[in-house]
Amino acid sequence: WQDIHRDCPTPYNDAKAHLCFWPSELQVTAEPKSGAFALDVMVAHEAWVPLPGNRDTWPLEVRAGDTPVPVVDRSGVPSVKLEAGAHRLAGAFRWDEVPQRIPIPKSIGLLTLTLDGKAVEIPNWDPEGFLWLKRTRSEEADKDFLAVQVYRVIEDGIPMWLRTEIEISVSGK
């Protein structure tokens, strides 16, 4: 009865860890002078939910539904405290020019990005958790590569079978 995390699911590999909030797809929009984000979150028990941004790109005007919520710095990560239930978080960013990158919380698994009104099909989201909005240095792109291997085997019998396996290796843009 005293376990406050009793409604929070645990990951398969660690029964002592509790996932008290579950974020949906993060939607990020970046314009030349401002940005915005939206995120649906299911909270199983009162929890601190991390938001995109940091001290340089602090989220402003954050709302849970129609209610404004205060954003608190928790170890350099902007966060909001939410009660149990389903919440729609939305907020804004203000900047003089689009930053190169914005930190995204590690708990986020899905992301959509819109830059200057155009949807970015494959956002540049690195393993350190940064969403790259622009790059000021030029980088050499990987060369396009396509390789196809076809394997066939005929199995004698009634009926006769022809089995085909196709292996495709693709890289680059």
PDB file of C-alpha atoms in Angstrom:
ATOM      1  CA  TRP A   1       0.000   0.000   0.000  1.00  0.00           C
ATOM      2  CA  GLN A   2       2.887   2.340   0.646  1.00  0.00           C
ATOM      3  CA  ASP A   3       4.429   1.935  -2.826  1.00  0.00           C
ATOM      4  CA  ILE A   4       3.848   5.271  -4.567  1.00  0.00           C
ATOM      5  CA  HIS A   5       4.953   3.823  -7.931  1.00  0.00           C
ATOM      6  CA  ARG A   6       2.429   0.972  -7.954  1.00  0.00           C
ATOM      7  CA  ASP A   7       0.675   2.346 -11.069  1.00  0.00           C
ATOM      8  CA  CYS A   8       3.934   2.911 -12.974  1.00  0.00           C
ATOM      9  CA  PRO A   9       5.017   0.154 -15.370  1.00  0.00           C
ATOM     10  CA  THR A  10       8.560  -1.206 -15.225  1.00  0.00           C
ATOM     11  CA  PRO A  11      10.885  -2.024 -18.114  1.00  0.00           C
ATOM     12  CA  TYR A  12      11.371  -5.707 -18.899  1.00  0.00           C
ATOM     13  CA  ASN A  13      15.030  -5.714 -17.793  1.00  0.00           C
ATOM     14  CA  ASP A  14      14.813  -3.740 -14.510  1.00  0.00           C
ATOM     15  CA  ALA A  15      11.956  -4.328 -12.091  1.00  0.00           C
ATOM     16  CA  LYS A  16      13.213  -1.572  -9.775  1.00  0.00           C
ATOM     17  CA  ALA A  17      12.964   1.164 -12.407  1.00  0.00           C
ATOM     18  CA  HIS A  18       9.566   2.792 -12.861  1.00  0.00           C
ATOM     19  CA  LEU A  19       8.251   4.573 -15.968  1.00  0.00           C
ATOM     20  CA  CYS A  20       5.760   6.989 -14.438  1.00  0.00           C
ATOM     21  CA  PHE A  21       5.216   8.979 -17.646  1.00  0.00           C
ATOM     22  CA  TRP A  22       4.974   7.865 -21.235  1.00  0.00           C
ATOM     23  CA  PRO A  23       5.526  10.501 -23.943  1.00  0.00           C
ATOM     24  CA  SER A  24       3.989  10.278 -27.388  1.00  0.00           C
ATOM     25  CA  GLU A  25       5.408  11.823 -30.565  1.00  0.00           C
ATOM     26  CA  LEU A  26       7.205  15.148 -30.061  1.00  0.00           C
ATOM     27  CA  GLN A  27       6.327  17.712 -32.733  1.00  0.00           C
ATOM     28  CA  VAL A  28       8.902  20.493 -33.200  1.00  0.00           C
ATOM     29  CA  THR A  29       8.428  23.526 -35.455  1.00  0.00           C
ATOM     30  CA  ALA A  30      11.251  26.004 -36.162  1.00  0.00           C
ATOM     31  CA  GLU A  31      10.857  29.365 -37.880  1.00  0.00           C
ATOM     32  CA  PRO A  32      13.505  32.104 -38.343  1.00  0.00           C
ATOM     33  CA  LYS A  33      12.587  33.975 -35.105  1.00  0.00           C
ATOM     34  CA  SER A  34      10.647  31.427 -33.073  1.00  0.00           C
ATOM     35  CA  GLY A  35       9.814  27.790 -32.570  1.00  0.00           C
ATOM     36  CA  ALA A  36       7.175  25.627 -30.953  1.00  0.00           C
ATOM     37  CA  PHE A  37       6.682  22.118 -29.651  1.00  0.00           C
ATOM     38  CA  ALA A  38       3.762  19.861 -28.789  1.00  0.00           C
ATOM     39  CA  LEU A  39       3.786  16.579 -26.899  1.00  0.00           C
ATOM     40  CA  ASP A  40       1.098  14.207 -25.611  1.00  0.00           C
ATOM     41  CA  VAL A  41       2.059  12.564 -22.315  1.00  0.00           C
ATOM     42  CA  MET A  42       0.368   9.855 -20.268  1.00  0.00           C
ATOM     43  CA  VAL A  43       1.298  10.163 -16.596  1.00  0.00           C
ATOM     44  CA  ALA A  44       0.640   7.179 -14.310  1.00  0.00           C
ATOM     45  CA  HIS A  45       1.576   8.986 -11.108  1.00  0.00           C
ATOM     46  CA  GLU A  46       2.699  12.535 -10.343  1.00  0.00           C
ATOM     47  CA  ALA A  47       5.994  12.973 -12.206  1.00  0.00           C
ATOM     48  CA  TRP A  48       8.517  15.446 -13.575  1.00  0.00           C
ATOM     49  CA  VAL A  49       8.377  15.416 -17.378  1.00  0.00           C
ATOM     50  CA  PRO A  50      11.441  16.730 -19.253  1.00  0.00           C
ATOM     51  CA  LEU A  51      10.907  19.156 -22.143  1.00  0.00           C
ATOM     52  CA  PRO A  52      12.982  19.896 -25.236  1.00  0.00           C
ATOM     53  CA  GLY A  53      15.499  22.694 -24.831  1.00  0.00           C
ATOM     54  CA  ASN A  54      18.143  23.840 -22.365  1.00  0.00           C
ATOM     55  CA  ARG A  55      19.355  27.090 -20.800  1.00  0.00           C
ATOM     56  CA  ASP A  56      20.117  28.542 -24.251  1.00  0.00           C
ATOM     57  CA  THR A  57      16.797  27.516 -25.827  1.00  0.00           C
ATOM     58  CA  TRP A  58      14.409  27.625 -22.876  1.00  0.00           C
ATOM     59  CA  PRO A  59      10.765  26.610 -23.530  1.00  0.00           C
ATOM     60  CA  LEU A  60       8.334  29.486 -22.959  1.00  0.00           C
ATOM     61  CA  GLU A  61       4.554  29.759 -22.574  1.00  0.00           C
ATOM     62  CA  VAL A  62       4.253  26.061 -21.703  1.00  0.00           C
ATOM     63  CA  ARG A  63       0.716  24.819 -21.231  1.00  0.00           C
ATOM     64  CA  ALA A  64      -0.791  21.500 -20.206  1.00  0.00           C
ATOM     65  CA  GLY A  65      -4.040  21.663 -22.141  1.00  0.00           C
ATOM     66  CA  ASP A  66      -5.312  25.203 -21.472  1.00  0.00           C
ATOM     67  CA  THR A  67      -3.508  25.581 -18.149  1.00  0.00           C
ATOM     68  CA  PRO A  68      -0.134  27.360 -17.959  1.00  0.00           C
ATOM     69  CA  VAL A  69       2.472  25.291 -16.113  1.00  0.00           C
ATOM     70  CA  PRO A  70       5.753  26.486 -14.591  1.00  0.00           C
ATOM     71  CA  VAL A  71       8.968  25.189 -16.172  1.00  0.00           C
ATOM     72  CA  VAL A  72      11.708  24.326 -13.678  1.00  0.00           C
ATOM     73  CA  ASP A  73      15.411  23.704 -14.274  1.00  0.00           C
ATOM     74  CA  ARG A  74      16.165  20.153 -13.090  1.00  0.00           C
ATOM     75  CA  SER A  75      19.890  19.471 -13.605  1.00  0.00           C
ATOM     76  CA  GLY A  76      19.985  21.691 -16.696  1.00  0.00           C
ATOM     77  CA  VAL A  77      16.854  20.139 -18.214  1.00  0.00           C
ATOM     78  CA  PRO A  78      13.617  22.159 -18.417  1.00  0.00           C
ATOM     79  CA  SER A  79      10.871  20.110 -16.769  1.00  0.00           C
ATOM     80  CA  VAL A  80       7.249  20.377 -15.687  1.00  0.00           C
ATOM     81  CA  LYS A  81       5.505  18.544 -12.849  1.00  0.00           C
ATOM     82  CA  LEU A  82       2.290  16.836 -13.948  1.00  0.00           C
ATOM     83  CA  GLU A  83      -0.439  15.001 -12.070  1.00  0.00           C
ATOM     84  CA  ALA A  84      -1.660  11.547 -13.141  1.00  0.00           C
ATOM     85  CA  GLY A  85      -3.657  11.490 -16.373  1.00  0.00           C
ATOM     86  CA  ALA A  86      -3.345  12.352 -20.049  1.00  0.00           C
ATOM     87  CA  HIS A  87      -1.862  15.746 -20.891  1.00  0.00           C
ATOM     88  CA  ARG A  88      -1.194  17.737 -24.066  1.00  0.00           C
ATOM     89  CA  LEU A  89       1.919  19.863 -23.529  1.00  0.00           C
ATOM     90  CA  ALA A  90       2.649  22.784 -25.851  1.00  0.00           C
ATOM     91  CA  GLY A  91       5.215  25.553 -25.680  1.00  0.00           C
ATOM     92  CA  ALA A  92       7.247  28.036 -27.666  1.00  0.00           C
ATOM     93  CA  PHE A  93      10.850  29.092 -28.216  1.00  0.00           C
ATOM     94  CA  ARG A  94      12.138  32.579 -29.024  1.00  0.00           C
ATOM     95  CA  TRP A  95      15.485  33.264 -30.685  1.00  0.00           C
ATOM     96  CA  ASP A  96      17.238  35.862 -32.825  1.00  0.00           C
ATOM     97  CA  GLU A  97      18.182  33.169 -35.320  1.00  0.00           C
ATOM     98  CA  VAL A  98      17.494  29.441 -35.535  1.00  0.00           C
ATOM     99  CA  PRO A  99      19.941  27.618 -33.249  1.00  0.00           C
ATOM    100  CA  GLN A 100      22.099  24.864 -34.656  1.00  0.00           C
ATOM    101  CA  ARG A 101      20.614  22.265 -32.335  1.00  0.00           C
ATOM    102  CA  ILE A 102      18.092  21.681 -29.561  1.00  0.00           C
ATOM    103  CA  PRO A 103      18.467  18.984 -26.895  1.00  0.00           C
ATOM    104  CA  ILE A 104      15.652  16.433 -26.865  1.00  0.00           C
ATOM    105  CA  PRO A 105      14.917  14.384 -23.704  1.00  0.00           C
ATOM    106  CA  LYS A 106      16.114  10.777 -23.842  1.00  0.00           C
ATOM    107  CA  SER A 107      12.595   9.574 -22.986  1.00  0.00           C
ATOM    108  CA  ILE A 108      11.314  10.758 -26.384  1.00  0.00           C
ATOM    109  CA  GLY A 109      11.175   8.028 -29.007  1.00  0.00           C
ATOM    110  CA  LEU A 110       9.268   9.618 -31.892  1.00  0.00           C
ATOM    111  CA  LEU A 111       9.875  13.032 -33.417  1.00  0.00           C
ATOM    112  CA  THR A 112       8.520  15.138 -36.273  1.00  0.00           C
ATOM    113  CA  LEU A 113      10.220  18.332 -37.406  1.00  0.00           C
ATOM    114  CA  THR A 114       8.963  21.238 -39.509  1.00  0.00           C
ATOM    115  CA  LEU A 115      11.555  23.815 -40.627  1.00  0.00           C
ATOM    116  CA  ASP A 116      10.342  27.063 -42.214  1.00  0.00           C
ATOM    117  CA  GLY A 117       6.954  25.512 -42.976  1.00  0.00           C
ATOM    118  CA  LYS A 118       8.399  22.391 -44.650  1.00  0.00           C
ATOM    119  CA  ALA A 119       8.230  18.951 -43.082  1.00  0.00           C
ATOM    120  CA  VAL A 120      11.613  17.271 -42.646  1.00  0.00           C
ATOM    121  CA  GLU A 121      11.184  13.601 -43.515  1.00  0.00           C
ATOM    122  CA  ILE A 122      14.268  12.362 -41.677  1.00  0.00           C
ATOM    123  CA  PRO A 123      15.297  14.797 -38.913  1.00  0.00           C
ATOM    124  CA  ASN A 124      18.976  14.830 -37.989  1.00  0.00           C
ATOM    125  CA  TRP A 125      18.797  13.550 -34.411  1.00  0.00           C
ATOM    126  CA  ASP A 126      22.150  12.412 -33.051  1.00  0.00           C
ATOM    127  CA  PRO A 127      22.848   9.730 -30.390  1.00  0.00           C
ATOM    128  CA  GLU A 128      23.681  12.395 -27.771  1.00  0.00           C
ATOM    129  CA  GLY A 129      20.053  13.577 -27.966  1.00  0.00           C
ATOM    130  CA  PHE A 130      20.455  16.739 -30.054  1.00  0.00           C
ATOM    131  CA  LEU A 131      18.046  17.631 -32.828  1.00  0.00           C
ATOM    132  CA  TRP A 132      20.072  19.498 -35.463  1.00  0.00           C
ATOM    133  CA  LEU A 133      18.146  22.352 -37.045  1.00  0.00           C
ATOM    134  CA  LYS A 134      21.040  23.641 -39.154  1.00  0.00           C
ATOM    135  CA  ARG A 135      24.712  23.042 -39.629  1.00  0.00           C
ATOM    136  CA  THR A 136      27.075  25.940 -40.226  1.00  0.00           C
ATOM    137  CA  ARG A 137      30.011  23.809 -41.345  1.00  0.00           C
ATOM    138  CA  SER A 138      29.915  21.863 -44.556  1.00  0.00           C
ATOM    139  CA  GLU A 139      30.148  18.124 -44.272  1.00  0.00           C
ATOM    140  CA  GLU A 140      30.840  15.623 -46.977  1.00  0.00           C
ATOM    141  CA  ALA A 141      27.806  13.418 -47.471  1.00  0.00           C
ATOM    142  CA  ASP A 142      28.180   9.663 -47.644  1.00  0.00           C
ATOM    143  CA  LYS A 143      28.302   8.324 -51.145  1.00  0.00           C
ATOM    144  CA  ASP A 144      25.195   6.602 -52.383  1.00  0.00           C
ATOM    145  CA  PHE A 145      25.581   2.832 -52.456  1.00  0.00           C
ATOM    146  CA  LEU A 146      23.323   0.081 -53.705  1.00  0.00           C
ATOM    147  CA  ALA A 147      24.155  -3.633 -53.815  1.00  0.00           C
ATOM    148  CA  VAL A 148      21.814  -6.461 -54.737  1.00  0.00           C
ATOM    149  CA  GLN A 149      22.535 -10.167 -54.230  1.00  0.00           C
ATOM    150  CA  VAL A 150      20.144 -12.789 -55.567  1.00  0.00           C
ATOM    151  CA  TYR A 151      20.267 -16.371 -54.282  1.00  0.00           C
ATOM    152  CA  ARG A 152      18.245 -19.141 -55.903  1.00  0.00           C
ATOM    153  CA  VAL A 153      17.862 -22.804 -55.176  1.00  0.00           C
ATOM    154  CA  ILE A 154      15.819 -25.400 -57.029  1.00  0.00           C
ATOM    155  CA  GLU A 155      14.243 -28.097 -54.873  1.00  0.00           C
ATOM    156  CA  ASP A 156      13.526 -31.240 -56.809  1.00  0.00           C
ATOM    157  CA  GLY A 157      10.282 -32.896 -55.991  1.00  0.00           C
ATOM    158  CA  ILE A 158       6.615 -32.897 -56.816  1.00  0.00           C
ATOM    159  CA  PRO A 159       5.945 -30.067 -57.247  1.00  0.00           C
ATOM    160  CA  MET A 160       9.346 -28.572 -58.083  1.00  0.00           C
ATOM    161  CA  TRP A 161      10.145 -25.408 -56.084  1.00  0.00           C
ATOM    162  CA  LEU A 162      12.294 -22.436 -56.999  1.00  0.00           C
ATOM    163  CA  ARG A 163      13.211 -20.460 -53.881  1.00  0.00           C
ATOM    164  CA  THR A 164      14.631 -16.975 -54.333  1.00  0.00           C
ATOM    165  CA  GLU A 165      16.187 -14.707 -51.694  1.00  0.00           C
ATOM    166  CA  ILE A 166      17.089 -11.126 -52.509  1.00  0.00           C
ATOM    167  CA  GLU A 167      19.529  -9.243 -50.280  1.00  0.00           C
ATOM    168  CA  ILE A 168      19.605  -5.474 -50.761  1.00  0.00           C
ATOM    169  CA  SER A 169      22.202  -3.180 -49.140  1.00  0.00           C
ATOM    170  CA  VAL A 170      21.513   0.553 -49.395  1.00  0.00           C
ATOM    171  CA  SER A 171      23.324   3.552 -47.903  1.00  0.00           C
ATOM    172  CA  GLY A 172      23.720   7.282 -48.533  1.00  0.00           C
ATOM    173  CA  LYS A 173      20.995   9.833 -49.151  1.00  0.00           C
TER     174      LYS A 173
END
